[in-house]
PDB file of C-alpha atoms in Angstrom:
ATOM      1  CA  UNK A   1      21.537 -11.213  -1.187  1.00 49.00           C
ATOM      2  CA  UNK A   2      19.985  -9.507   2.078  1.00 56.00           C
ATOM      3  CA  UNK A   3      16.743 -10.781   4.032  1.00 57.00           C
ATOM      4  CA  UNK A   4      13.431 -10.358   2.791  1.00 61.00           C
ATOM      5  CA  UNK A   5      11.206  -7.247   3.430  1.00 66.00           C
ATOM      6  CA  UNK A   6       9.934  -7.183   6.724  1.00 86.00           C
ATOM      7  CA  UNK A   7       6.186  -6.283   7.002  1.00 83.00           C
ATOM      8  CA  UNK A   8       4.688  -3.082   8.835  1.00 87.00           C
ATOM      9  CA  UNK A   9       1.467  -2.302   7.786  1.00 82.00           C
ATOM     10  CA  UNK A  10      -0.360  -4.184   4.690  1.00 85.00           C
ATOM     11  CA  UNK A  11      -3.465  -2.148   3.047  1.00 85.00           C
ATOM     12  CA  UNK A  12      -5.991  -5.666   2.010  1.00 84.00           C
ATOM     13  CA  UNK A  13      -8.882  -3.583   0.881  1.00 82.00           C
ATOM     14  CA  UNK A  14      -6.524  -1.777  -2.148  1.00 79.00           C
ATOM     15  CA  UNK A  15      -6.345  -5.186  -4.011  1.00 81.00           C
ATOM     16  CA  UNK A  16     -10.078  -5.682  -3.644  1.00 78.00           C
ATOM     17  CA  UNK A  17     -10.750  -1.978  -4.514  1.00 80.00           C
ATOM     18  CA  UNK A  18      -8.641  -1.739  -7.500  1.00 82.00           C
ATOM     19  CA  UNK A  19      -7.331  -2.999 -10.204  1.00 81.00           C
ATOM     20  CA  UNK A  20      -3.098  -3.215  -9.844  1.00 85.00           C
ATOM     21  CA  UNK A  21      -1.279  -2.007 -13.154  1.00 85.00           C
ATOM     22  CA  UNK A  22       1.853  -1.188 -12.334  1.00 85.00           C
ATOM     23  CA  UNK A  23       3.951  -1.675  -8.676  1.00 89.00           C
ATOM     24  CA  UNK A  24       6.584   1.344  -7.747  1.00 90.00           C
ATOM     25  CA  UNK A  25       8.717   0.540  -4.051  1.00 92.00           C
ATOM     26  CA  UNK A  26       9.042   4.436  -2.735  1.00 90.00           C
ATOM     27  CA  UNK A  27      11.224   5.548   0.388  1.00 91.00           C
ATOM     28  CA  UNK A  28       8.976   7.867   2.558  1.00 92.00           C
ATOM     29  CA  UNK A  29      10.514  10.756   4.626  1.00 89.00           C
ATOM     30  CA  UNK A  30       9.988  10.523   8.369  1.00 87.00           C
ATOM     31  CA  UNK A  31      11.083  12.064  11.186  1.00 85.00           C
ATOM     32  CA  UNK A  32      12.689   9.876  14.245  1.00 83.00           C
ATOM     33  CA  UNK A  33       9.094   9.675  16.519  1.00 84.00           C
ATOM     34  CA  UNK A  34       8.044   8.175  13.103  1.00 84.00           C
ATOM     35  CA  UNK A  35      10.427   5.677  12.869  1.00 87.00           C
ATOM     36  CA  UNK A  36      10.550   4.803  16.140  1.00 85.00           C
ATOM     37  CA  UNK A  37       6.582   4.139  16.264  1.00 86.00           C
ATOM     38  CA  UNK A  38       7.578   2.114  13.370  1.00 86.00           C
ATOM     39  CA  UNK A  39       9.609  -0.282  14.933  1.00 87.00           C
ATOM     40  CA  UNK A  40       6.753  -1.118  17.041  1.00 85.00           C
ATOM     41  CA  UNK A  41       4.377  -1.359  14.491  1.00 83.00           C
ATOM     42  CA  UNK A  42       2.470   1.175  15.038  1.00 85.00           C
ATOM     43  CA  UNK A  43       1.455   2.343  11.319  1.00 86.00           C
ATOM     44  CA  UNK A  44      -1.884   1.958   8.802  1.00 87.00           C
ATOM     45  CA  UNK A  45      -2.362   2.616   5.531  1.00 87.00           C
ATOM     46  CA  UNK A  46      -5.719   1.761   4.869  1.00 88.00           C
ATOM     47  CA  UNK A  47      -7.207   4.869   4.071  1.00 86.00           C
ATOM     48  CA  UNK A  48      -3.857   6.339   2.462  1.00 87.00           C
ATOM     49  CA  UNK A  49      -3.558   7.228  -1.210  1.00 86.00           C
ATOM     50  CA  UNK A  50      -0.459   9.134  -3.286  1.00 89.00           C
ATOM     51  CA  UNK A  51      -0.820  12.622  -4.646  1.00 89.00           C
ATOM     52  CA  UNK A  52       1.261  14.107  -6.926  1.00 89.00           C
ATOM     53  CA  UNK A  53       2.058  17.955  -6.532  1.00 89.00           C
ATOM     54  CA  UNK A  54       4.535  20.438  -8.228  1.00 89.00           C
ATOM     55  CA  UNK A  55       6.605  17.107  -9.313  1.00 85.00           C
ATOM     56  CA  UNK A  56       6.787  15.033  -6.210  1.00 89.00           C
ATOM     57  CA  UNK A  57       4.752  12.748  -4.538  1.00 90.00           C
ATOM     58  CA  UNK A  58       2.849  12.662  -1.430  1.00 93.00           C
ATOM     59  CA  UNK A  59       1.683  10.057   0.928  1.00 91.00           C
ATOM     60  CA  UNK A  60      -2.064  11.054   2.193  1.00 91.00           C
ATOM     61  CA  UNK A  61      -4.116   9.588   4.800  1.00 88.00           C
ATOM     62  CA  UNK A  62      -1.281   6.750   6.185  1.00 87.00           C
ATOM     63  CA  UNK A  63      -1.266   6.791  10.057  1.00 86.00           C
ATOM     64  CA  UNK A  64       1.503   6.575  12.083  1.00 87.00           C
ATOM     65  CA  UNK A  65       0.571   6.719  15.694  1.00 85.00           C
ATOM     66  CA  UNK A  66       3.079   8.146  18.076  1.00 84.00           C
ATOM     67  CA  UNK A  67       4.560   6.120  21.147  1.00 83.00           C
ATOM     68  CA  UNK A  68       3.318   7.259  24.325  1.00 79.00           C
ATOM     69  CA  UNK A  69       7.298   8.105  25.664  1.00 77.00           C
ATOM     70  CA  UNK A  70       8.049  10.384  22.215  1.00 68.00           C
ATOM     71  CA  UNK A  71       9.915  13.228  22.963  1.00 64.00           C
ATOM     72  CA  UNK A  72       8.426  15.791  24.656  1.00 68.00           C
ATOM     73  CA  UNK A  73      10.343  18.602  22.536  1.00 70.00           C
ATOM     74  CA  UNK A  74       8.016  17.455  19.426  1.00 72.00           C
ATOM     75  CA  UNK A  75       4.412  17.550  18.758  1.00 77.00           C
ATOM     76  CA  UNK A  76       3.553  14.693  16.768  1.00 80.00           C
ATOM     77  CA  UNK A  77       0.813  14.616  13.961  1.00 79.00           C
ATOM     78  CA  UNK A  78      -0.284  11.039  12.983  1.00 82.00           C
ATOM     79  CA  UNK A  79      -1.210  11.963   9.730  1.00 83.00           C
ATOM     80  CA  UNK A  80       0.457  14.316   8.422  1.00 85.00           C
ATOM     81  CA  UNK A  81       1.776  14.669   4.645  1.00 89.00           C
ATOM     82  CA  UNK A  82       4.828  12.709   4.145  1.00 90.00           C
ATOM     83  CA  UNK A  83       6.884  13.233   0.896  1.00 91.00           C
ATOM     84  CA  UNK A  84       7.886   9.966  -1.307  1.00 91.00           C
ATOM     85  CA  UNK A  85      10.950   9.215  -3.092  1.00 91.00           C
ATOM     86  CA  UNK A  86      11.256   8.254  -6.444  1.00 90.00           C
ATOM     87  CA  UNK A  87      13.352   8.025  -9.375  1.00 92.00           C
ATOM     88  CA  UNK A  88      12.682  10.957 -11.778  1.00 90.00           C
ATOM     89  CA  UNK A  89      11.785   7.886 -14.427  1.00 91.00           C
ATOM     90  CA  UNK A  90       8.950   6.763 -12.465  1.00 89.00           C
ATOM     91  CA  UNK A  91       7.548  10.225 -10.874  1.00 90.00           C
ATOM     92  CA  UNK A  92       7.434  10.724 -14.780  1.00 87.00           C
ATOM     93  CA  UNK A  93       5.242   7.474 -15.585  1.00 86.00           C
ATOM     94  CA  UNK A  94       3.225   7.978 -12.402  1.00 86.00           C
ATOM     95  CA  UNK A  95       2.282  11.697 -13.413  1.00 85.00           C
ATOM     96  CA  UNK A  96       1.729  10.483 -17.272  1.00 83.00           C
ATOM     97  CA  UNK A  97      -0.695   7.474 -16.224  1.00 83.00           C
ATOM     98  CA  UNK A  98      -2.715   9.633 -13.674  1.00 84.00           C
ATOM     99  CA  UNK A  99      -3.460  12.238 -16.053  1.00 82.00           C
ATOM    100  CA  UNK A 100      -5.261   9.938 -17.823  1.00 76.00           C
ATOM    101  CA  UNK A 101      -8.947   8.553 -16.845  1.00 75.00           C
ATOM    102  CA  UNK A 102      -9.757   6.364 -13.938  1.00 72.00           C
ATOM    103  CA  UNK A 103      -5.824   5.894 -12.551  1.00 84.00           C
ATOM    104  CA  UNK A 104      -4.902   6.103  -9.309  1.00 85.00           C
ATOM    105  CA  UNK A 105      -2.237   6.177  -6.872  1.00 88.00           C
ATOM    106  CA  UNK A 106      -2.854   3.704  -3.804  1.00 90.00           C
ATOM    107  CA  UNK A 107      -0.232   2.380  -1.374  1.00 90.00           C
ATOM    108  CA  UNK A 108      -0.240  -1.193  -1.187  1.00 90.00           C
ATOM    109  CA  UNK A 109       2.291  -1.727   1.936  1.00 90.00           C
ATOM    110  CA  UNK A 110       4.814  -0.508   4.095  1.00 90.00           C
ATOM    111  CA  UNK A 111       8.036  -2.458   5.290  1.00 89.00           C
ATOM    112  CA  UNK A 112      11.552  -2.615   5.767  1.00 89.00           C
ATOM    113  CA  UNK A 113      14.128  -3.164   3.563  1.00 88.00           C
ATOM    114  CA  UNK A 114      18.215  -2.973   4.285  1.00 87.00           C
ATOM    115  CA  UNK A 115      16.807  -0.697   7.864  1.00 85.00           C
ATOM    116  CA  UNK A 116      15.136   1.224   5.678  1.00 88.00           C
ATOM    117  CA  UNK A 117      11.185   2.192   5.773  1.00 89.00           C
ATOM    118  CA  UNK A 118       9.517   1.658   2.160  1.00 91.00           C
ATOM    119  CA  UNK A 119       6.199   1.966   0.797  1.00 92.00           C
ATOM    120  CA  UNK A 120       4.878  -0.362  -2.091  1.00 91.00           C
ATOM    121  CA  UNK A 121       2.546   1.810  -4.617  1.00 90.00           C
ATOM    122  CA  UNK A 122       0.546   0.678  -7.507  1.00 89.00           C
ATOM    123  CA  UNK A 123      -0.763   2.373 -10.062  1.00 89.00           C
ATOM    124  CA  UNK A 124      -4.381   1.433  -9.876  1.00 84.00           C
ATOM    125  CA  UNK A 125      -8.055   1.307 -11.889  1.00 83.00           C
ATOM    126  CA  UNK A 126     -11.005   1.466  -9.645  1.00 77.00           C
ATOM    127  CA  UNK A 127     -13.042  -1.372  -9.838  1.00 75.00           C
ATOM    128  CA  UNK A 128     -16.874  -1.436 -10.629  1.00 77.00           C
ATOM    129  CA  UNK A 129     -19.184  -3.187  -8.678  1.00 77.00           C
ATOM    130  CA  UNK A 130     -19.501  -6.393 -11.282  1.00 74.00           C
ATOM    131  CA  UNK A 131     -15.936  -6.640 -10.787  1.00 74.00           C
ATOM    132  CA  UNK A 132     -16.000  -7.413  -7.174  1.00 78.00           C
ATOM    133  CA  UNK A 133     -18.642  -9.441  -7.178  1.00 86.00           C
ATOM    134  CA  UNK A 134     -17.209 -11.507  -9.825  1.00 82.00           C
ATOM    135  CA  UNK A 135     -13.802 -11.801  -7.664  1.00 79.00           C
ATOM    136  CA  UNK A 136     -15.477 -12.720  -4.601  1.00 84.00           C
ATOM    137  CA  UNK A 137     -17.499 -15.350  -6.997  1.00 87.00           C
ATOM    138  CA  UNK A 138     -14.016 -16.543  -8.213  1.00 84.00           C
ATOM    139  CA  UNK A 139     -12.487 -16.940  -4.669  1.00 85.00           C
ATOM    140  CA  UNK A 140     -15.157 -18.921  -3.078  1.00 86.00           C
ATOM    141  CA  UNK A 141     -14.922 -21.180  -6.405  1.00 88.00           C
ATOM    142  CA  UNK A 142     -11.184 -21.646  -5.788  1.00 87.00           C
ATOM    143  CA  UNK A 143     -11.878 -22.279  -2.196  1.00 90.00           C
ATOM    144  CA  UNK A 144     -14.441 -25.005  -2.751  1.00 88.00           C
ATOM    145  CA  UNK A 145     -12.191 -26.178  -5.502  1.00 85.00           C
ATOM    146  CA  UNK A 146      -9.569 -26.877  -2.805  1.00 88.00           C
ATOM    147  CA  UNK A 147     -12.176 -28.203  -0.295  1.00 87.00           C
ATOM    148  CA  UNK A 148     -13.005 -31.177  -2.629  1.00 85.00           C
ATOM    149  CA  UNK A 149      -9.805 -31.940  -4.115  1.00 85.00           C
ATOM    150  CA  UNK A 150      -9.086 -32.789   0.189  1.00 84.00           C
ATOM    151  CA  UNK A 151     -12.254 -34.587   0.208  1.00 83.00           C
ATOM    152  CA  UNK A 152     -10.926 -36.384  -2.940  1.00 79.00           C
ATOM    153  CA  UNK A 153      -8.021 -37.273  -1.515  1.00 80.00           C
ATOM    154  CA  UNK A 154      -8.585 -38.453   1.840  1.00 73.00           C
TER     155      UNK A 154
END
């Protein structure tokens, strides 16, 4: 069946931020310094979000820094624009759902599957501030939950 995804870069703060509707896995376009800085994990996507524009999508914001030996024949930018790609089925339910209110576009991920870079998106609701505070209420429960169910059984 193949090996599971291999991690590169993991964005945390999107799950915390948002609300996750709907998960899309999107192969990004990169040139070979990209990959290459890749390979050595040199990527974040914290700050990256997906744009939509004249029927494709975009990857904003996600930083790949370059290796220090990359080709000298190439001037790297480490966060430049970098097109995603999608079935025409879900560029079409991605460009219905953002039109409306309060969607969003957030990456989630980047790893490798099969040798080949992905990027896992989510179509996303921001969060209000009750909404965090009521998740970070519900963690600690689950941790303390945890911490006496050990007590319990020791």
């Amino acid at each position: 069946m193949g090996a599971p995804p291999r991690q590169i870069a993991q964005n945390k703060k999107a799950r915390f931020d948002f609300h996750i509707e709907e998960e899309f896995e999107a192969g990004i376009e990169l040139q070979g310094w990209e990959v290459k800085a890749l390979r050595a994990g040199r990527a974040n996507i914290k700050e990256s979000h997906v744009i939509i524009h004249h029927g494709e999508a975009f990857l904003v914001g996600a930083r790949i820094s370059p290796l220090p030996e990359a080709s000298t024949h190439v001037s790297p930018d480490p966060t430049r624009t970098r097109r995603l790609l999608l079935h025409a089925r879900q560029l079409r339910t991605l460009i219905g759902q953002t039109q409306q209110k309060g969607f969003a576009i957030v990456a989630l991920d980047m790893h490798w599957t099969r040798g080949l870079a992905k990027v896992q998106i989510a179509l996303a609701k921001g969060k209000k501030k009750q909404d965090k505070r009521a998740d970070i209420k519900e963690r600690d429960w689950q941790r303390q939950k945890q911490r006496l169910l050990k007590e319990k059984n020791q």
